[in-house]
C-alpha positions as protocol buffer text, in pm:
chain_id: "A"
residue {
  index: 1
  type: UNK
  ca { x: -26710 y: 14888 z: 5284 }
}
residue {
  index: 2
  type: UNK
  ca { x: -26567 y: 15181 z: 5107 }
}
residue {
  index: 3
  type: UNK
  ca { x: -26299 y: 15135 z: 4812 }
}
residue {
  index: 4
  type: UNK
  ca { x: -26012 y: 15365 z: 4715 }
}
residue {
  index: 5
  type: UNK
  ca { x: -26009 y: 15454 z: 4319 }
}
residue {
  index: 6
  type: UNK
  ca { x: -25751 y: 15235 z: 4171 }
}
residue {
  index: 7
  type: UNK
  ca { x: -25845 y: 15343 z: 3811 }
}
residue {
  index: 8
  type: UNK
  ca { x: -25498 y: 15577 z: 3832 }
}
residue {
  index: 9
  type: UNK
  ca { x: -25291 y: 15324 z: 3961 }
}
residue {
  index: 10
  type: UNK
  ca { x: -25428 y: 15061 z: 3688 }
}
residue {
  index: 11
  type: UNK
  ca { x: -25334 y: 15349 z: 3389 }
}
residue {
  index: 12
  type: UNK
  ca { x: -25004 y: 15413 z: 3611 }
}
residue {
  index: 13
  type: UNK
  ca { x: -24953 y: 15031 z: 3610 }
}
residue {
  index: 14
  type: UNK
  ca { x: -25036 y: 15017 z: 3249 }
}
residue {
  index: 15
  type: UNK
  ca { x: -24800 y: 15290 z: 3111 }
}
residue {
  index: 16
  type: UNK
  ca { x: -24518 y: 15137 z: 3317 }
}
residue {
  index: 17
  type: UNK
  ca { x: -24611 y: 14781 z: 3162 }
}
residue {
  index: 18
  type: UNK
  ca { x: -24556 y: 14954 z: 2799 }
}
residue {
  index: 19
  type: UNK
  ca { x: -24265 y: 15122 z: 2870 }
}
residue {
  index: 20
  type: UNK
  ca { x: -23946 y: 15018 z: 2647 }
}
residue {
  index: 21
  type: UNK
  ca { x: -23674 y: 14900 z: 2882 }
}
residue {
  index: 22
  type: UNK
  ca { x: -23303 y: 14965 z: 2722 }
}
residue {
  index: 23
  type: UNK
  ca { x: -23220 y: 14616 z: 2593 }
}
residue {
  index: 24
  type: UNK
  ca { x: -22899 y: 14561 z: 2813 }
}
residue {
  index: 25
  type: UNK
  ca { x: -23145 y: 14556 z: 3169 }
}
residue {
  index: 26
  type: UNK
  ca { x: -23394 y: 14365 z: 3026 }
}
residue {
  index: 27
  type: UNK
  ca { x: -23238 y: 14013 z: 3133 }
}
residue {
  index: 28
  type: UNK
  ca { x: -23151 y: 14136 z: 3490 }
}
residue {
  index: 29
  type: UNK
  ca { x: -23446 y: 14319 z: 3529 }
}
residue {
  index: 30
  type: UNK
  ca { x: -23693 y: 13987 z: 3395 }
}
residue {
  index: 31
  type: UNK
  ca { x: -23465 y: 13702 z: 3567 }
}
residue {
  index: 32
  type: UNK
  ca { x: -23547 y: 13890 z: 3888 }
}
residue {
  index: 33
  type: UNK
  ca { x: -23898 y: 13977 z: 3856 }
}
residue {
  index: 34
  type: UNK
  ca { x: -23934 y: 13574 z: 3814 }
}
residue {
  index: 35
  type: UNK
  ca { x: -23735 y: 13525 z: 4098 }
}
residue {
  index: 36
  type: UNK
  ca { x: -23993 y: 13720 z: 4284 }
}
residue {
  index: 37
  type: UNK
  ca { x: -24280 y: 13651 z: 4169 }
}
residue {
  index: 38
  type: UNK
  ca { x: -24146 y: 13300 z: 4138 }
}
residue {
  index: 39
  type: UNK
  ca { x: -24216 y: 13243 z: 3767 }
}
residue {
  index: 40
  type: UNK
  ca { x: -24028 y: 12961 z: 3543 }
}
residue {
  index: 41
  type: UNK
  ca { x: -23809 y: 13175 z: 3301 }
}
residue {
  index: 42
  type: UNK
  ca { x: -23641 y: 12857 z: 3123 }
}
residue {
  index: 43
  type: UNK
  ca { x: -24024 y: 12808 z: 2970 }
}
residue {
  index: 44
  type: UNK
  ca { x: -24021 y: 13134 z: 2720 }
}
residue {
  index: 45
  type: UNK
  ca { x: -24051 y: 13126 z: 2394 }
}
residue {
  index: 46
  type: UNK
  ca { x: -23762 y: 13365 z: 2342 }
}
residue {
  index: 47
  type: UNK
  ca { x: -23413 y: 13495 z: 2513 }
}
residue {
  index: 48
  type: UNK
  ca { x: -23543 y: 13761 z: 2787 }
}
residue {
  index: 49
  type: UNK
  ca { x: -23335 y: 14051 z: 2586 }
}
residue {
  index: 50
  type: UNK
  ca { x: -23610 y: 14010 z: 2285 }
}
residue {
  index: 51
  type: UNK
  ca { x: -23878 y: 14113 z: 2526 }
}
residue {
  index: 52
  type: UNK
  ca { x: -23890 y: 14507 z: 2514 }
}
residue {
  index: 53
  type: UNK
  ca { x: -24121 y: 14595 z: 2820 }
}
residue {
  index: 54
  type: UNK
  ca { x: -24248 y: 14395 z: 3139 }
}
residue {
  index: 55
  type: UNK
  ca { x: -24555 y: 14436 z: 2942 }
}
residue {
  index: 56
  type: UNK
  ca { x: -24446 y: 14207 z: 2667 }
}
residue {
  index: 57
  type: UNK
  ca { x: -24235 y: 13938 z: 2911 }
}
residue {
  index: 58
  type: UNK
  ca { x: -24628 y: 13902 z: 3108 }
}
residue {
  index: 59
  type: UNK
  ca { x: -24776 y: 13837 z: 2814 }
}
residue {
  index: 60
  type: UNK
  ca { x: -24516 y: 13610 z: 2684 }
}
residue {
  index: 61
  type: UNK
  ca { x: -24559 y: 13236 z: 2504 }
}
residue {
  index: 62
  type: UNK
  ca { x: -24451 y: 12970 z: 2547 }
}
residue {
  index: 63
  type: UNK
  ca { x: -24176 y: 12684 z: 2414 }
}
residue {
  index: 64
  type: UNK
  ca { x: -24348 y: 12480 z: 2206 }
}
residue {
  index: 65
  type: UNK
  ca { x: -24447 y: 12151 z: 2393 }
}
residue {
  index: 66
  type: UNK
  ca { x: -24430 y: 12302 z: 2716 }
}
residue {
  index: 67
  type: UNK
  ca { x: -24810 y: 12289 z: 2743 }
}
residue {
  index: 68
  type: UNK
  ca { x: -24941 y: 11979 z: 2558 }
}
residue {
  index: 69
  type: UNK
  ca { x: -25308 y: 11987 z: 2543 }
}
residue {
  index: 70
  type: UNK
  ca { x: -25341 y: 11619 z: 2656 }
}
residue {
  index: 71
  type: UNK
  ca { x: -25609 y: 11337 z: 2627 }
}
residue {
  index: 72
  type: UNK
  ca { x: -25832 y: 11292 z: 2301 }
}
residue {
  index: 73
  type: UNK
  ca { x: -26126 y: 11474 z: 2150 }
}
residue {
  index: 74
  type: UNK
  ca { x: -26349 y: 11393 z: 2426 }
}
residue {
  index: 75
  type: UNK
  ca { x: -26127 y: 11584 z: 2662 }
}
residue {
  index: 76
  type: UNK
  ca { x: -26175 y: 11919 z: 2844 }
}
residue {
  index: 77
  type: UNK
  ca { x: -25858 y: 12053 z: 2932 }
}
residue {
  index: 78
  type: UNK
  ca { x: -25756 y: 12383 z: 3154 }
}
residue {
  index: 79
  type: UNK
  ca { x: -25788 y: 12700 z: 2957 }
}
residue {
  index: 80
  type: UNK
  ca { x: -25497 y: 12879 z: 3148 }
}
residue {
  index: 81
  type: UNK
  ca { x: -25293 y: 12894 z: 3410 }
}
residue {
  index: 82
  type: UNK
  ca { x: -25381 y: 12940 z: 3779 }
}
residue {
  index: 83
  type: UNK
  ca { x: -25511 y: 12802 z: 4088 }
}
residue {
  index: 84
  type: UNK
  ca { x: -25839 y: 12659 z: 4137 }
}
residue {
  index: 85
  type: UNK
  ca { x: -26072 y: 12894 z: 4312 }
}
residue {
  index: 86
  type: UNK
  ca { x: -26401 y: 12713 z: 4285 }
}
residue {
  index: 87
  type: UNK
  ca { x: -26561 y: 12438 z: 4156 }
}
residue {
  index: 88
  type: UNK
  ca { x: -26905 y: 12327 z: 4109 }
}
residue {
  index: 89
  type: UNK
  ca { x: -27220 y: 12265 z: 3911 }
}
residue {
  index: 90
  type: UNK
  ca { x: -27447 y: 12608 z: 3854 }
}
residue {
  index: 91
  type: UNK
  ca { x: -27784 y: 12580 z: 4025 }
}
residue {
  index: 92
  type: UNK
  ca { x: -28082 y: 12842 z: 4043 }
}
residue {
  index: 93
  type: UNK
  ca { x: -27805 y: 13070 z: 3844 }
}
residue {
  index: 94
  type: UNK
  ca { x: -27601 y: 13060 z: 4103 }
}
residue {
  index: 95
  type: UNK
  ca { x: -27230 y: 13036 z: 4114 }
}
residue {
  index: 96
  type: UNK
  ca { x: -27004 y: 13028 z: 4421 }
}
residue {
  index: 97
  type: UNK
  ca { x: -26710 y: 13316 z: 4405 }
}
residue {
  index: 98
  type: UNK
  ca { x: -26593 y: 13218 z: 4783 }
}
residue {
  index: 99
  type: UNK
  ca { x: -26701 y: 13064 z: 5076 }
}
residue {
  index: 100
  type: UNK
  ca { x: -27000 y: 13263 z: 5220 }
}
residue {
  index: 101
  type: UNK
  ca { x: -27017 y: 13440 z: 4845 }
}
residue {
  index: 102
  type: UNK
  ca { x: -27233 y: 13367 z: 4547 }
}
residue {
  index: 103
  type: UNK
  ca { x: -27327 y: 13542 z: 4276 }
}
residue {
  index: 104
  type: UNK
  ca { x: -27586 y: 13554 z: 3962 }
}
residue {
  index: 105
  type: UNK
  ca { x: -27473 y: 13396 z: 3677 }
}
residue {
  index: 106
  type: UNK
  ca { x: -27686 y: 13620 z: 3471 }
}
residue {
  index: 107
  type: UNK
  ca { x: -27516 y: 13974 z: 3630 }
}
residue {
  index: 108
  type: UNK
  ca { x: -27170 y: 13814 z: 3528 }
}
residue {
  index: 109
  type: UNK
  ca { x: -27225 y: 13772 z: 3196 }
}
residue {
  index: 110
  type: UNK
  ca { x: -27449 y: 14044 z: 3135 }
}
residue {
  index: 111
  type: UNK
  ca { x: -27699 y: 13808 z: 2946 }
}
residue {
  index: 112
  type: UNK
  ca { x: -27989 y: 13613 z: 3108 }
}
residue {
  index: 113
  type: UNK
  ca { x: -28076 y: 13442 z: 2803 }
}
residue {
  index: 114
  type: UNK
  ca { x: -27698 y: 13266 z: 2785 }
}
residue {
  index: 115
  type: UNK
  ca { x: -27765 y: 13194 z: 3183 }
}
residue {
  index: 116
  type: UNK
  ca { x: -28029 y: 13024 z: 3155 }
}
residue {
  index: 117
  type: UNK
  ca { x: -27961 y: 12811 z: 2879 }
}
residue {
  index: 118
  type: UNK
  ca { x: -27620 y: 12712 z: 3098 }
}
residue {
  index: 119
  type: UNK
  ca { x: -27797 y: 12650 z: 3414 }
}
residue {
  index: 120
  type: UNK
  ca { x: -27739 y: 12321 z: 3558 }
}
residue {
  index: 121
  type: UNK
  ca { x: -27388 y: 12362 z: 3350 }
}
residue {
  index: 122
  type: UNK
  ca { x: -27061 y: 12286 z: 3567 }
}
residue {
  index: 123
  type: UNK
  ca { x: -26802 y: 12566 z: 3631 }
}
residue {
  index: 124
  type: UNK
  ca { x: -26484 y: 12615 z: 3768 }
}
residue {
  index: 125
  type: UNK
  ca { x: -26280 y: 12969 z: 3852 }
}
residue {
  index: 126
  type: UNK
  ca { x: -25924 y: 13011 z: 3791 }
}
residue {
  index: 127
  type: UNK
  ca { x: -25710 y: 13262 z: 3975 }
}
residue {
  index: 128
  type: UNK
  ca { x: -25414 y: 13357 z: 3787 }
}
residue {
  index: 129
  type: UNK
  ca { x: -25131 y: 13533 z: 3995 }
}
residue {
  index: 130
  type: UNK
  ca { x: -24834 y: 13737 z: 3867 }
}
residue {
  index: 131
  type: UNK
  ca { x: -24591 y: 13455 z: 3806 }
}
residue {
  index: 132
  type: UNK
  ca { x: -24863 y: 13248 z: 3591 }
}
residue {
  index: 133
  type: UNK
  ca { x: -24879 y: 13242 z: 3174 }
}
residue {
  index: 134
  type: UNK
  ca { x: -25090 y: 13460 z: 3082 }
}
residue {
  index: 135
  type: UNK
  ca { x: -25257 y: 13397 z: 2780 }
}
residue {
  index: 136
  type: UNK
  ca { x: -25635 y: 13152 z: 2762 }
}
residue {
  index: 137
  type: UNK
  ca { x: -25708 y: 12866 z: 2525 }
}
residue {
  index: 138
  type: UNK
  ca { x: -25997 y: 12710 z: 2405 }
}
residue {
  index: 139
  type: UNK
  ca { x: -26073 y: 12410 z: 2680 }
}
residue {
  index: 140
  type: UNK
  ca { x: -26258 y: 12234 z: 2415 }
}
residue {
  index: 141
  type: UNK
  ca { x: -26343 y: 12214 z: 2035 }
}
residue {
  index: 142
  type: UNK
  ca { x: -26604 y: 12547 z: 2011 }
}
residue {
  index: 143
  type: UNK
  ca { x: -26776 y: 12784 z: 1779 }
}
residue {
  index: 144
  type: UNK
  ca { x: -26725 y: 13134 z: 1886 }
}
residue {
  index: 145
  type: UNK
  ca { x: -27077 y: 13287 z: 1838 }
}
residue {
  index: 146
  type: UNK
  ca { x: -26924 y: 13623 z: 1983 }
}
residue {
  index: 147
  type: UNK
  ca { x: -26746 y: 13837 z: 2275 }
}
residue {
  index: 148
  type: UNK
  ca { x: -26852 y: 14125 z: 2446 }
}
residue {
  index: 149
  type: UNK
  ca { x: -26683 y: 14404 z: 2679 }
}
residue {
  index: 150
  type: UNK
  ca { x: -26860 y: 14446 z: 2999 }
}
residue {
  index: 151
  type: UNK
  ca { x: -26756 y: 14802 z: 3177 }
}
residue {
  index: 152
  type: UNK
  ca { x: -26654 y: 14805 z: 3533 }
}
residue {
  index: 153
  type: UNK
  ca { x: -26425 y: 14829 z: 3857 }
}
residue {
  index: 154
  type: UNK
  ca { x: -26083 y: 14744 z: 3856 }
}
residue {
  index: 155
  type: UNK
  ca { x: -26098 y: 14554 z: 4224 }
}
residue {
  index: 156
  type: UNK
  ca { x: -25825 y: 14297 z: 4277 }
}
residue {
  index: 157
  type: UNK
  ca { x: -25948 y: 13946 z: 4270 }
}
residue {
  index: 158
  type: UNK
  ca { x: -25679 y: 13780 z: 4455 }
}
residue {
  index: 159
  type: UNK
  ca { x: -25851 y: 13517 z: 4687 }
}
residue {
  index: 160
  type: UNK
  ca { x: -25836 y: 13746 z: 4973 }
}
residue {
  index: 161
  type: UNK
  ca { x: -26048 y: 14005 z: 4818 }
}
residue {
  index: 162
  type: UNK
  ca { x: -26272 y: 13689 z: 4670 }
}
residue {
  index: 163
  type: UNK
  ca { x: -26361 y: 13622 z: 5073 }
}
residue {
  index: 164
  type: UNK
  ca { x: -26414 y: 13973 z: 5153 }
}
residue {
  index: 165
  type: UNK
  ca { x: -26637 y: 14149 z: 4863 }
}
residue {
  index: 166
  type: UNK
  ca { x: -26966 y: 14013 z: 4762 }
}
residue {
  index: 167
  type: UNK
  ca { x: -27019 y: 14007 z: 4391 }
}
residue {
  index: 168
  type: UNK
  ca { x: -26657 y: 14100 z: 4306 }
}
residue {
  index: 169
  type: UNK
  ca { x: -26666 y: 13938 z: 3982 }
}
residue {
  index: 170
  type: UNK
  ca { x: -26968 y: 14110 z: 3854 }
}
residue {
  index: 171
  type: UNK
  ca { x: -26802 y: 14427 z: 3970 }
}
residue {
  index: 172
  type: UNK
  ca { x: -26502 y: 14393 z: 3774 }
}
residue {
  index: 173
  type: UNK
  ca { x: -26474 y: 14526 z: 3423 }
}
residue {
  index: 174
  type: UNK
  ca { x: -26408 y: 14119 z: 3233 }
}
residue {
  index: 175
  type: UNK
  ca { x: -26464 y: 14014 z: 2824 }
}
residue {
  index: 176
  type: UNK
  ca { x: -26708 y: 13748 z: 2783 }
}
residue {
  index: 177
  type: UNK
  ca { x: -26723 y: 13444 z: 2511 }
}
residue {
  index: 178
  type: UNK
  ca { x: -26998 y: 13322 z: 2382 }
}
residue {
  index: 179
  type: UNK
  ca { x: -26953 y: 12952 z: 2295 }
}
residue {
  index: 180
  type: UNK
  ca { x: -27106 y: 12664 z: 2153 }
}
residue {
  index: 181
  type: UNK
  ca { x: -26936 y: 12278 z: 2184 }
}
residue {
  index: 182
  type: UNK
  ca { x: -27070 y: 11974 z: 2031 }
}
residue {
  index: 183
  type: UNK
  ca { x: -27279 y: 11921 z: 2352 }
}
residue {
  index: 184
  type: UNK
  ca { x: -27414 y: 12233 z: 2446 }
}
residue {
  index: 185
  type: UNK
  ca { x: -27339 y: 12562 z: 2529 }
}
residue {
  index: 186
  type: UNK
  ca { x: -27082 y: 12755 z: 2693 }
}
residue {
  index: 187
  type: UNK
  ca { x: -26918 y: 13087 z: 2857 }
}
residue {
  index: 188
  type: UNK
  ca { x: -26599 y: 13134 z: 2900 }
}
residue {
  index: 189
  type: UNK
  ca { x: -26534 y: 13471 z: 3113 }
}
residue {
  index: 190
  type: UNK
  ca { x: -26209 y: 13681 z: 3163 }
}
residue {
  index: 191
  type: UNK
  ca { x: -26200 y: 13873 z: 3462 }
}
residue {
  index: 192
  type: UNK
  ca { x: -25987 y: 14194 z: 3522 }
}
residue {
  index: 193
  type: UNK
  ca { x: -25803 y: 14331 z: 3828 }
}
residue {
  index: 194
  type: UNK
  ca { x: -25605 y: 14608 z: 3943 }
}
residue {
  index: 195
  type: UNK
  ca { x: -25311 y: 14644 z: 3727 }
}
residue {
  index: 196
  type: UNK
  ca { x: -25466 y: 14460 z: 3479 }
}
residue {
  index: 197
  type: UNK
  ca { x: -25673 y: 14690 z: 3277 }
}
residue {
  index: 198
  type: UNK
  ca { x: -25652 y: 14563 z: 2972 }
}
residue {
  index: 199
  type: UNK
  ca { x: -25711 y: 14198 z: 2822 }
}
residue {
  index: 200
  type: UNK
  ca { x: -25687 y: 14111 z: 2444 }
}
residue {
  index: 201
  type: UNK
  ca { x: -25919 y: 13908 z: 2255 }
}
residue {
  index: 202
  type: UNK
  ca { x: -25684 y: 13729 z: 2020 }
}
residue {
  index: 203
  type: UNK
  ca { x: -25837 y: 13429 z: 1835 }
}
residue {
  index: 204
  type: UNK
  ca { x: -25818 y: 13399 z: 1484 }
}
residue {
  index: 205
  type: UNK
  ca { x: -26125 y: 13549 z: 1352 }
}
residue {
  index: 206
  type: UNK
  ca { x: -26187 y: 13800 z: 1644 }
}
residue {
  index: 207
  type: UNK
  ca { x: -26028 y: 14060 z: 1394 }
}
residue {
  index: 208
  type: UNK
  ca { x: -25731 y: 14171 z: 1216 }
}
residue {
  index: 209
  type: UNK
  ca { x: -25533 y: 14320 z: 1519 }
}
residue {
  index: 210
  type: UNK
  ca { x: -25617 y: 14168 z: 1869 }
}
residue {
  index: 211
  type: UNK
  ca { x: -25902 y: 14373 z: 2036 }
}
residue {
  index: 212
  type: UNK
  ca { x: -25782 y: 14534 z: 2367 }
}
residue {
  index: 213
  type: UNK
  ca { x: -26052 y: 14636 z: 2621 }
}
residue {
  index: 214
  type: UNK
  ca { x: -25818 y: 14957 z: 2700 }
}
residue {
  index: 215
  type: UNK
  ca { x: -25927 y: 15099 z: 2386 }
}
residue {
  index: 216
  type: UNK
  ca { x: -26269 y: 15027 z: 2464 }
}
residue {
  index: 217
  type: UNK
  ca { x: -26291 y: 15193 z: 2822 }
}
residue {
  index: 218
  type: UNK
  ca { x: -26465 y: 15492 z: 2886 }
}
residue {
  index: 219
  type: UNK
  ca { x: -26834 y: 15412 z: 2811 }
}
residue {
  index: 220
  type: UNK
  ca { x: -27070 y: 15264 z: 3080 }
}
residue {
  index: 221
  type: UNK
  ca { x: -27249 y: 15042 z: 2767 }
}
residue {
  index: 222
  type: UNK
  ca { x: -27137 y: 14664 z: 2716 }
}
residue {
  index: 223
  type: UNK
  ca { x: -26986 y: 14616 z: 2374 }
}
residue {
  index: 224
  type: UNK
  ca { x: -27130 y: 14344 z: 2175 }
}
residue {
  index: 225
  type: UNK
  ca { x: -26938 y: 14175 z: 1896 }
}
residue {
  index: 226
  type: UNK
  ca { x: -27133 y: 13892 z: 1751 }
}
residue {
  index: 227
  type: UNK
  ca { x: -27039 y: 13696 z: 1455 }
}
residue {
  index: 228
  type: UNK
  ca { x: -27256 y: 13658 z: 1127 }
}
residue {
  index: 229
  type: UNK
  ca { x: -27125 y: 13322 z: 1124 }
}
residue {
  index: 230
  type: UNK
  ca { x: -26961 y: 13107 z: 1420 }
}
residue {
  index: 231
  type: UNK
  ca { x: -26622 y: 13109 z: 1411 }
}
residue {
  index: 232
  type: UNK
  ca { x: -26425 y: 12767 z: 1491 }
}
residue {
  index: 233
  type: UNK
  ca { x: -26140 y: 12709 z: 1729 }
}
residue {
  index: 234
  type: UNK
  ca { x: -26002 y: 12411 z: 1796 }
}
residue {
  index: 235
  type: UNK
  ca { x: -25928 y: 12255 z: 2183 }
}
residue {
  index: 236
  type: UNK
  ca { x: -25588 y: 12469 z: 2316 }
}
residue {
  index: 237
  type: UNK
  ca { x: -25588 y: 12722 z: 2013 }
}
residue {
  index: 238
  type: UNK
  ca { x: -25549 y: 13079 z: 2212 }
}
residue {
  index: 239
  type: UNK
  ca { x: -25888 y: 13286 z: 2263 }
}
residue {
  index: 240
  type: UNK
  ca { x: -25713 y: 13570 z: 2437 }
}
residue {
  index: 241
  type: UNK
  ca { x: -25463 y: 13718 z: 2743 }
}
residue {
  index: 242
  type: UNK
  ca { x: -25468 y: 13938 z: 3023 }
}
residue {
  index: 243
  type: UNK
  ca { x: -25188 y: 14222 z: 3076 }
}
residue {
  index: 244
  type: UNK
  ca { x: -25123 y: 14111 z: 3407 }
}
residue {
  index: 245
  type: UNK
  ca { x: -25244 y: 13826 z: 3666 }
}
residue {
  index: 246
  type: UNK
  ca { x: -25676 y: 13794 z: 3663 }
}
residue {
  index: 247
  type: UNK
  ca { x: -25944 y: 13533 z: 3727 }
}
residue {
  index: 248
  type: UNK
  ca { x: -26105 y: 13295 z: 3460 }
}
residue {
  index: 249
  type: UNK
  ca { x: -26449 y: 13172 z: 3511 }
}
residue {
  index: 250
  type: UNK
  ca { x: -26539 y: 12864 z: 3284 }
}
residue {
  index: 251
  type: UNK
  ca { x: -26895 y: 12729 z: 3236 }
}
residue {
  index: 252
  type: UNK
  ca { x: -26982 y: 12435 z: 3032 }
}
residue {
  index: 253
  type: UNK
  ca { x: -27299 y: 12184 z: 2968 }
}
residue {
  index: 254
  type: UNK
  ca { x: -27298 y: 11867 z: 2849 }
}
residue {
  index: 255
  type: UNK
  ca { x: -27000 y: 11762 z: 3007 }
}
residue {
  index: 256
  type: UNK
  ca { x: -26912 y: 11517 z: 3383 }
}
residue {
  index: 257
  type: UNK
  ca { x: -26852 y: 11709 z: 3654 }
}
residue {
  index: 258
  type: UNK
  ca { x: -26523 y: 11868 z: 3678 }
}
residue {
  index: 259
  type: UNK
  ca { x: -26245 y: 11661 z: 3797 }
}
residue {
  index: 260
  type: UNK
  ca { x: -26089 y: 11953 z: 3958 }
}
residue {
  index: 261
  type: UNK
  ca { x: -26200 y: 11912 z: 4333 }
}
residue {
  index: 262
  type: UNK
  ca { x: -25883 y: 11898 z: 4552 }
}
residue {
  index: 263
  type: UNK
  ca { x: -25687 y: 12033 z: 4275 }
}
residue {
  index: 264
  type: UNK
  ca { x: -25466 y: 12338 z: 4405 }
}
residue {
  index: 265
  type: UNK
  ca { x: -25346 y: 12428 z: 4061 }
}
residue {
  index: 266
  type: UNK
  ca { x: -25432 y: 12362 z: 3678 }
}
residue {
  index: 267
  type: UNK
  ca { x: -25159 y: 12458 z: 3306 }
}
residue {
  index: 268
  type: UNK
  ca { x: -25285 y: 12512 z: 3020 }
}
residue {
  index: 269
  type: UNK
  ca { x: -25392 y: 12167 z: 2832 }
}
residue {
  index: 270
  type: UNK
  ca { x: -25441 y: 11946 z: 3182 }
}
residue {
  index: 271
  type: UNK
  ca { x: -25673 y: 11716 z: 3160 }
}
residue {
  index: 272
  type: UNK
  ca { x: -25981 y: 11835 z: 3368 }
}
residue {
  index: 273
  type: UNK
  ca { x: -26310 y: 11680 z: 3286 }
}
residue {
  index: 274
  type: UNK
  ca { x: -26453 y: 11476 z: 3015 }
}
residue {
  index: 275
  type: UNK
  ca { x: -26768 y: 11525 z: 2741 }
}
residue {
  index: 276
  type: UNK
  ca { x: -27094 y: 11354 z: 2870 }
}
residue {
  index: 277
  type: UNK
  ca { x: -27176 y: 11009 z: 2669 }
}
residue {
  index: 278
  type: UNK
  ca { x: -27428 y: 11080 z: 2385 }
}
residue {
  index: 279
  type: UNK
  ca { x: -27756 y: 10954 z: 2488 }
}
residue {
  index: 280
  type: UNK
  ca { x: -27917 y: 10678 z: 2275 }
}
């Protein structure tokens, strides 16, 4: 199957994103791009005239309390927004993308040391469509041990697509943590798409200024940032946020399985599995 460049469209897609709208069409303009797209508008953080560009309305936050991170410690909750687009435990490195369609865990994060030391670890991909929030949290308490930038294809990764293109995700240019939780290790992966060519790494610690993999484009090498020392975030605390709708691939030992199966949908801070009971 042959593919159409879509790098031009992404940049065109981008640049119209950015672009400062004239404060007095910004309401209009947002309250029916929700109304499309079907996005809640009465969840922002602020009045849709303080948002200059569609850009900054995707990547908006939230009211505060409209995404409780819920249950206790022990808790894994949903890092973002989005609907469930597999589920399972990792086995032989593999990880389903779709039905008929695995892939290597070890090709998606562009490190088969961090596979292996996940395998048997359960995962679960998140697809996160136009109208969702935008931004990723921490599903857990974690150390940070580092990110890194992982070139590619700008393919969309709508579930459609997911059926139809083996090894779409490993395609796909994404931004990779590397995590560790009290019980093991973990990866949390964010996946781009057409249109979305550009996702910021934002937790406190990655930097000053949020990184943005836009700036980083144009070399075919994977760009490592690893910490001297492990940097802390706390369960719900923001790791990062895509431009634009993506897919979210989270992998996690030492934790039950998932209670995600049958779930259509996760928000941010939903319960959705538990830490494993310390063995004696």
């Amino acid at each position: 199957m042959r593919w159409a460049p879509r790098g031009l469209f992404t940049r065109a897609v981008g640049w119209g994103a950015r672009f400062v709208l004239p404060r007095p069409v910004r309401k209009p303009v947002y309250s029916a791009f929700a109304s499309w797209v079907g996005a809640d508008v009465s969840e922002v953080e602020l009045p849709l005239e303080d948002y200059p560009s569609i850009g900054s309305f995707f990547t908006r936050k939230l009211r505060p309390g409209v995404r409780p991170v819920m249950g206790d410690d022990a808790a894994v909750v949903a890092p973002c927004d989005g609907a469930v687009a597999a589920v399972g435990r990792c086995e032989s490195g593999t990880l389903v993308q779709a039905k008929g369609h695995d892939y290597l865990l070890s090709e998606l994060l562009a490190d088969r040391d961090l596979a292996e030391r996940l395998e048997g670890g359960d995962y679960v991909t998140i697809y996160l469509s136009p109208s969702d929030y935008h931004r990723v949290h921490a599903p857990m308490n974690l150390q940070v041990r580092g990110y890194r930038f992982i070139p590619g294809r700008l393919l969309p990764v709508n579930p459609t697509f997911a059926e139809a293109v083996p090894n779409l995700f490993t395609r796909n240019e994404r931004v990779v943590f590397d995590l560790d939780t009290e019980m093991g290790p973990a990866a949390l992966v964010m996946v781009g798409a057409t249109g979305v060519g550009n996702i910021s790494v934002t937790y406190a610690g990655a930097g000053a200024e949020p990184v943005e993999t836009r700036v980083l484009r144009g070399s075919e090498h994977v760009h490592r940032h690893d910490h001297h020392a492990p940097v802390s975030v706390a369960r719900g605390e923001e790791l990062g946020m895509f431009h634009l709708g993506s897919t979210v691939v989270l992998v996690v030992k030492g934790i039950r399985r998932l209670a995600v199966e049958g779930v259509d949908s996760l928000r941010v801070g939903q319960v959705i599995g538990r830490v494993a009971e310390a063995q004696p």
